[in-house]
Short mmCIF file of C-alpha atoms in Angstrom, two decimals:
data_model
loop_
_atom_site.label_atom_id
_atom_site.label_comp_id
_atom_site.label_asym_id
_atom_site.label_seq_id
_atom_site.Cartn_x
_atom_site.Cartn_y
_atom_site.Cartn_z
CA UNK A 1 -27.06 13.34 -1.16
CA UNK A 2 -26.41 16.08 -3.72
CA UNK A 3 -23.88 18.83 -4.24
CA UNK A 4 -24.65 21.68 -6.65
CA UNK A 5 -21.88 23.08 -8.79
CA UNK A 6 -21.69 26.04 -11.13
CA UNK A 7 -22.97 25.88 -14.72
CA UNK A 8 -25.87 23.70 -13.67
CA UNK A 9 -23.74 20.64 -12.88
CA UNK A 10 -25.06 18.42 -10.11
CA UNK A 11 -22.85 16.03 -8.21
CA UNK A 12 -24.48 13.13 -6.43
CA UNK A 13 -22.75 11.53 -3.47
CA UNK A 14 -23.91 7.94 -3.64
CA UNK A 15 -23.09 5.94 -0.52
CA UNK A 16 -21.44 2.67 -1.53
CA UNK A 17 -19.94 1.38 1.73
CA UNK A 18 -18.18 2.22 4.96
CA UNK A 19 -14.54 2.25 6.06
CA UNK A 20 -13.99 -0.86 8.18
CA UNK A 21 -10.20 -0.69 8.51
CA UNK A 22 -7.35 1.74 7.91
CA UNK A 23 -4.00 -0.01 7.55
CA UNK A 24 -0.56 1.60 7.55
CA UNK A 25 2.52 -0.40 6.58
CA UNK A 26 5.43 1.75 7.82
CA UNK A 27 8.12 -0.59 6.43
CA UNK A 28 7.48 -1.98 2.97
CA UNK A 29 6.47 -5.68 3.12
CA UNK A 30 6.35 -5.77 6.94
CA UNK A 31 3.17 -6.16 8.97
CA UNK A 32 0.52 -3.45 8.99
CA UNK A 33 -0.66 -1.28 11.84
CA UNK A 34 -4.42 -0.88 12.15
CA UNK A 35 -5.40 2.69 13.08
CA UNK A 36 -8.74 4.34 13.81
CA UNK A 37 -7.98 7.53 11.94
CA UNK A 38 -5.44 8.79 9.44
CA UNK A 39 -4.52 11.71 7.26
CA UNK A 40 -4.81 11.00 3.55
CA UNK A 41 -1.95 12.91 1.91
CA UNK A 42 -0.49 12.98 -1.59
CA UNK A 43 1.98 10.27 -0.54
CA UNK A 44 -0.65 8.08 1.14
CA UNK A 45 -1.87 7.52 4.68
CA UNK A 46 -0.25 9.00 7.75
CA UNK A 47 -1.00 8.49 11.45
CA UNK A 48 1.16 10.66 13.67
CA UNK A 49 4.77 9.86 12.84
CA UNK A 50 3.80 6.69 11.00
CA UNK A 51 3.65 7.12 7.22
CA UNK A 52 2.62 4.29 4.93
CA UNK A 53 5.63 2.64 3.27
CA UNK A 54 8.11 5.39 4.14
CA UNK A 55 10.75 2.91 5.38
CA UNK A 56 12.44 0.34 3.20
CA UNK A 57 14.85 -2.55 3.64
CA UNK A 58 17.63 -2.44 1.06
CA UNK A 59 20.78 -4.28 0.14
CA UNK A 60 24.18 -2.65 0.51
CA UNK A 61 23.82 -1.60 -3.14
CA UNK A 62 20.46 0.08 -2.43
CA UNK A 63 18.21 -2.50 -4.10
CA UNK A 64 14.83 -2.91 -2.39
CA UNK A 65 14.17 -6.03 -0.32
CA UNK A 66 10.54 -7.15 -0.12
CA UNK A 67 8.60 -10.35 0.50
CA UNK A 68 9.42 -11.37 -3.05
CA UNK A 69 13.11 -11.70 -2.15
CA UNK A 70 12.82 -12.40 1.59
CA UNK A 71 9.39 -13.90 2.40
CA UNK A 72 10.05 -13.86 6.17
CA UNK A 73 9.96 -10.07 6.11
CA UNK A 74 6.16 -10.35 6.45
CA UNK A 75 6.70 -11.66 10.02
CA UNK A 76 8.34 -8.42 11.16
CA UNK A 77 5.86 -6.33 13.15
CA UNK A 78 6.27 -2.59 13.42
CA UNK A 79 4.64 -0.40 16.05
CA UNK A 80 4.95 3.22 16.97
CA UNK A 81 6.58 3.82 20.38
CA UNK A 82 6.74 7.56 20.98
CA UNK A 83 9.33 8.95 18.61
CA UNK A 84 10.59 5.51 17.54
CA UNK A 85 9.57 2.46 15.56
CA UNK A 86 9.60 -0.79 17.50
CA UNK A 87 10.53 -3.81 15.37
CA UNK A 88 9.85 -7.37 16.52
CA UNK A 89 10.39 -10.67 14.71
CA UNK A 90 10.52 -14.39 15.58
CA UNK A 91 13.72 -15.32 17.39
CA UNK A 92 14.87 -11.71 17.69
CA UNK A 93 15.01 -9.20 20.51
CA UNK A 94 12.87 -6.19 19.75
CA UNK A 95 14.70 -3.11 18.57
CA UNK A 96 13.85 0.60 18.65
CA UNK A 97 14.57 2.76 15.62
CA UNK A 98 14.23 6.54 16.00
CA UNK A 99 11.84 8.06 13.46
CA UNK A 100 14.09 11.10 13.06
CA UNK A 101 17.59 10.03 12.16
CA UNK A 102 20.70 12.18 12.67
CA UNK A 103 21.49 14.35 9.66
CA UNK A 104 24.98 12.90 9.84
CA UNK A 105 23.56 9.54 8.69
CA UNK A 106 24.17 8.95 5.01
CA UNK A 107 21.50 9.46 2.37
CA UNK A 108 21.52 6.33 0.22
CA UNK A 109 20.57 6.09 -3.44
CA UNK A 110 18.02 3.27 -3.68
CA UNK A 111 16.11 1.43 -6.40
CA UNK A 112 12.42 0.53 -6.24
CA UNK A 113 11.27 -1.33 -9.36
CA UNK A 114 14.07 0.19 -11.43
CA UNK A 115 13.20 3.72 -10.28
CA UNK A 116 15.69 5.83 -8.34
CA UNK A 117 14.78 7.21 -4.92
CA UNK A 118 16.69 8.23 -1.84
CA UNK A 119 16.48 7.19 1.79
CA UNK A 120 18.20 8.21 5.04
CA UNK A 121 20.19 5.32 6.48
CA UNK A 122 18.79 4.26 9.88
CA UNK A 123 22.09 3.11 11.34
CA UNK A 124 24.26 0.08 11.96
CA UNK A 125 22.29 -1.37 14.87
CA UNK A 126 19.12 -2.05 12.88
CA UNK A 127 21.27 -3.12 9.94
CA UNK A 128 22.85 -5.85 12.06
CA UNK A 129 19.41 -6.82 13.37
CA UNK A 130 17.97 -7.23 9.87
CA UNK A 131 21.04 -9.02 8.54
CA UNK A 132 20.93 -11.46 11.47
CA UNK A 133 17.20 -12.08 11.10
CA UNK A 134 17.46 -12.91 7.41
CA UNK A 135 20.76 -14.77 7.91
CA UNK A 136 22.02 -12.87 4.91
CA UNK A 137 25.55 -13.20 3.56
CA UNK A 138 25.53 -9.49 2.72
CA UNK A 139 24.36 -6.64 4.95
CA UNK A 140 20.82 -5.30 4.80
CA UNK A 141 20.02 -1.74 5.77
CA UNK A 142 16.90 0.22 6.68
CA UNK A 143 16.29 3.58 5.04
CA UNK A 144 13.71 6.29 5.70
CA UNK A 145 12.12 8.56 3.12
CA UNK A 146 12.09 12.17 4.33
CA UNK A 147 9.29 14.01 2.44
CA UNK A 148 10.63 17.49 3.19
CA UNK A 149 14.04 16.67 1.76
CA UNK A 150 13.74 13.90 -0.80
CA UNK A 151 12.10 13.69 -4.19
CA UNK A 152 9.26 11.14 -4.44
CA UNK A 153 8.81 8.73 -7.32
CA UNK A 154 6.22 9.44 -9.98
CA UNK A 155 3.61 6.70 -10.01
CA UNK A 156 3.37 6.85 -13.81
CA UNK A 157 6.96 5.62 -14.05
CA UNK A 158 5.76 2.38 -12.47
CA UNK A 159 2.33 2.16 -14.11
CA UNK A 160 1.48 4.24 -17.19
CA UNK A 161 -2.17 5.08 -16.35
CA UNK A 162 -1.19 7.20 -13.35
CA UNK A 163 -1.30 10.95 -13.67
CA UNK A 164 1.60 13.38 -13.57
CA UNK A 165 0.62 14.51 -10.08
CA UNK A 166 0.44 11.03 -8.52
CA UNK A 167 3.50 10.41 -6.35
CA UNK A 168 4.79 7.77 -3.93
CA UNK A 169 7.73 7.02 -1.67
CA UNK A 170 8.29 3.23 -1.47
CA UNK A 171 4.91 1.68 -2.49
CA UNK A 172 4.91 -0.31 -5.72
CA UNK A 173 3.01 2.35 -7.64
CA UNK A 174 0.07 3.93 -5.85
CA UNK A 175 -0.37 6.10 -2.75
CA UNK A 176 -3.68 4.37 -1.93
CA UNK A 177 -4.94 0.83 -2.49
CA UNK A 178 -8.56 0.11 -1.61
CA UNK A 179 -10.17 -3.31 -1.19
CA UNK A 180 -13.59 -4.43 0.01
CA UNK A 181 -14.18 -7.13 2.62
CA UNK A 182 -16.77 -8.74 0.35
CA UNK A 183 -14.23 -9.17 -2.45
CA UNK A 184 -12.02 -11.06 -0.01
CA UNK A 185 -15.01 -13.13 1.12
CA UNK A 186 -15.82 -14.01 -2.50
CA UNK A 187 -12.24 -15.13 -3.09
CA UNK A 188 -12.20 -17.19 0.11
CA UNK A 189 -15.40 -18.95 -0.95
CA UNK A 190 -13.37 -20.42 -3.81
CA UNK A 191 -10.31 -21.44 -1.75
CA UNK A 192 -9.71 -24.53 0.33
CA UNK A 193 -7.58 -22.50 2.75
CA UNK A 194 -8.82 -18.95 3.32
CA UNK A 195 -6.45 -16.00 3.06
CA UNK A 196 -6.54 -12.65 4.83
CA UNK A 197 -6.17 -8.97 4.08
CA UNK A 198 -2.51 -9.36 5.02
CA UNK A 199 -1.96 -11.25 1.75
CA UNK A 200 -3.03 -8.14 -0.19
CA UNK A 201 -1.86 -5.22 1.96
CA UNK A 202 -4.56 -2.58 1.28
CA UNK A 203 -4.61 0.86 2.92
CA UNK A 204 -8.38 1.35 3.01
CA UNK A 205 -10.77 -1.54 3.62
CA UNK A 206 -14.47 -1.08 2.87
CA UNK A 207 -17.49 -3.04 4.10
CA UNK A 208 -21.20 -2.94 3.22
CA UNK A 209 -20.90 -3.35 -0.54
CA UNK A 210 -21.13 -6.07 -3.19
CA UNK A 211 -18.03 -8.06 -4.03
CA UNK A 212 -15.81 -6.24 -6.52
CA UNK A 213 -18.08 -3.21 -6.66
CA UNK A 214 -14.96 -1.13 -6.01
CA UNK A 215 -13.99 -1.91 -9.62
CA UNK A 216 -16.41 0.84 -10.66
CA UNK A 217 -15.77 3.53 -8.04
CA UNK A 218 -13.96 5.97 -10.28
CA UNK A 219 -14.34 9.04 -8.06
CA UNK A 220 -14.65 8.56 -4.31
CA UNK A 221 -15.14 10.77 -1.27
CA UNK A 222 -14.02 9.31 2.07
CA UNK A 223 -14.01 11.52 5.13
CA UNK A 224 -12.78 14.87 3.87
CA UNK A 225 -10.52 13.30 1.20
CA UNK A 226 -11.23 12.79 -2.49
CA UNK A 227 -9.72 9.87 -4.37
CA UNK A 228 -9.54 9.13 -8.08
CA UNK A 229 -9.41 5.52 -9.26
CA UNK A 230 -6.57 5.02 -11.71
CA UNK A 231 -6.42 1.27 -12.33
CA UNK A 232 -6.86 -2.13 -10.75
CA UNK A 233 -4.07 -3.72 -8.74
CA UNK A 234 -2.47 -6.53 -10.74
CA UNK A 235 -1.37 -9.22 -8.30
CA UNK A 236 2.00 -10.99 -8.10
CA UNK A 237 3.67 -13.78 -6.12
CA UNK A 238 3.83 -11.62 -2.99
CA UNK A 239 0.19 -12.59 -2.37
CA UNK A 240 1.31 -16.22 -2.04
CA UNK A 241 3.51 -15.51 0.99
CA UNK A 242 1.70 -16.86 4.04
CA UNK A 243 1.54 -13.89 6.46
CA UNK A 244 1.53 -16.27 9.46
CA UNK A 245 4.52 -18.42 8.45
CA UNK A 246 6.51 -16.34 5.99
CA UNK A 247 6.53 -19.19 3.47
CA UNK A 248 6.28 -18.40 -0.26
CA UNK A 249 4.27 -21.00 -2.20
CA UNK A 250 3.89 -19.28 -5.61
CA UNK A 251 0.43 -20.86 -5.82
CA UNK A 252 -2.61 -19.76 -3.83
CA UNK A 253 -4.42 -17.43 -3.82
CA UNK A 254 -2.86 -16.39 -7.13
CA UNK A 255 -3.87 -19.55 -9.01
CA UNK A 256 -7.52 -19.18 -8.02
CA UNK A 257 -7.58 -15.46 -8.77
CA UNK A 258 -6.39 -16.25 -12.29
CA UNK A 259 -9.51 -18.37 -12.86
CA UNK A 260 -11.93 -15.45 -12.51
CA UNK A 261 -10.12 -12.11 -12.15
CA UNK A 262 -8.01 -11.72 -15.29
CA UNK A 263 -8.41 -8.47 -17.20
CA UNK A 264 -10.26 -8.06 -20.44
CA UNK A 265 -8.03 -8.83 -23.42
CA UNK A 266 -8.15 -5.17 -24.43
CA UNK A 267 -6.22 -4.39 -21.24
CA UNK A 268 -3.74 -7.27 -21.44
CA UNK A 269 -1.02 -4.83 -22.52
CA UNK A 270 -1.40 -3.22 -19.11
CA UNK A 271 -1.99 -6.16 -16.76
CA UNK A 272 -0.58 -9.05 -18.82
CA UNK A 273 -1.40 -12.26 -16.91
CA UNK A 274 -1.76 -10.65 -13.49
CA UNK A 275 -5.18 -11.16 -11.86
CA UNK A 276 -6.90 -8.04 -10.54
CA UNK A 277 -7.74 -7.61 -6.87
CA UNK A 278 -8.23 -4.22 -5.25
CA UNK A 279 -8.03 -0.78 -6.81
CA UNK A 280 -5.31 1.85 -7.03
CA UNK A 281 -6.24 5.46 -6.31
CA UNK A 282 -4.55 8.81 -6.65
CA UNK A 283 -5.29 11.57 -4.15
CA UNK A 284 -7.31 14.48 -5.59
CA UNK A 285 -7.90 16.22 -2.27
CA UNK A 286 -6.04 15.60 0.96
CA UNK A 287 -8.15 15.07 4.07
CA UNK A 288 -8.81 12.99 7.16
CA UNK A 289 -10.36 9.53 7.36
CA UNK A 290 -11.81 7.55 10.22
CA UNK A 291 -12.93 3.96 10.61
CA UNK A 292 -16.71 4.09 10.25
CA UNK A 293 -16.71 6.91 7.69
CA UNK A 294 -19.16 6.41 4.83
CA UNK A 295 -17.62 5.88 1.42
CA UNK A 296 -19.31 7.86 -1.35
CA UNK A 297 -19.08 7.38 -5.06
CA UNK A 298 -19.14 10.80 -6.72
CA UNK A 299 -21.49 10.81 -9.72
CA UNK A 300 -21.64 13.91 -11.90
CA UNK A 301 -24.87 14.80 -13.69
CA UNK A 302 -25.96 17.77 -15.75
#
């Protein structure tokens, strides 16, 4: 498939795969919701009132709480129930949290990887629920990022290769992380105990390609959206939290990934000792995506 552009430039759309899953993680480090379609916006995926990583668990001082600090957070499931989030966790009664919080609720100053960002406090009831679930000595709170009111973080403040225009709410660095099923299959072929996508938390999952071919998809068209690859995703101990048990091992799959997915030495200043798995993208053009959409690599010629 070809597009023709001015000045004699030709742009080839080369089909490289197909969207097999779209995953939204409303609360950072909690379980994902699989959706059939989503908007791809500057801040990441959105399905109705559910935005990817627009809610965050924090300490009373506003420090983020993720699976690195509280591994059992990965057992909290989040679903959309009308105009509320429904939270469920082992040993806990489910709780409903309104998506739109009263303006009288405080706006808290929070920290995500040493970067400042705000969030609307979601109230005392969910705070007590979270504090009880984690059996924490200090209170935990849930905050919500309100895009129309609050200033997003610049991705480049987390990872230098990102562009000035790349922005996020509570993700680590990138609005979009893409991973292929075949890359996961290749990793699992090297493991005694297979892992799942839940260990890696991608937004867009692609099938019908070679393992790790996404490493070279620098410019991608999916649905009506355009994505620009910025860098690989360097993996940390969060991948070693078992998504079924909430136990942090600090070993697999990280140990095995280090045997064959370390960066070239010329990039060690960027990735250090972190193995690479999945790719980070910025959003060049907002649009809509559906499961089943072809994924095109955009190749410019002329």
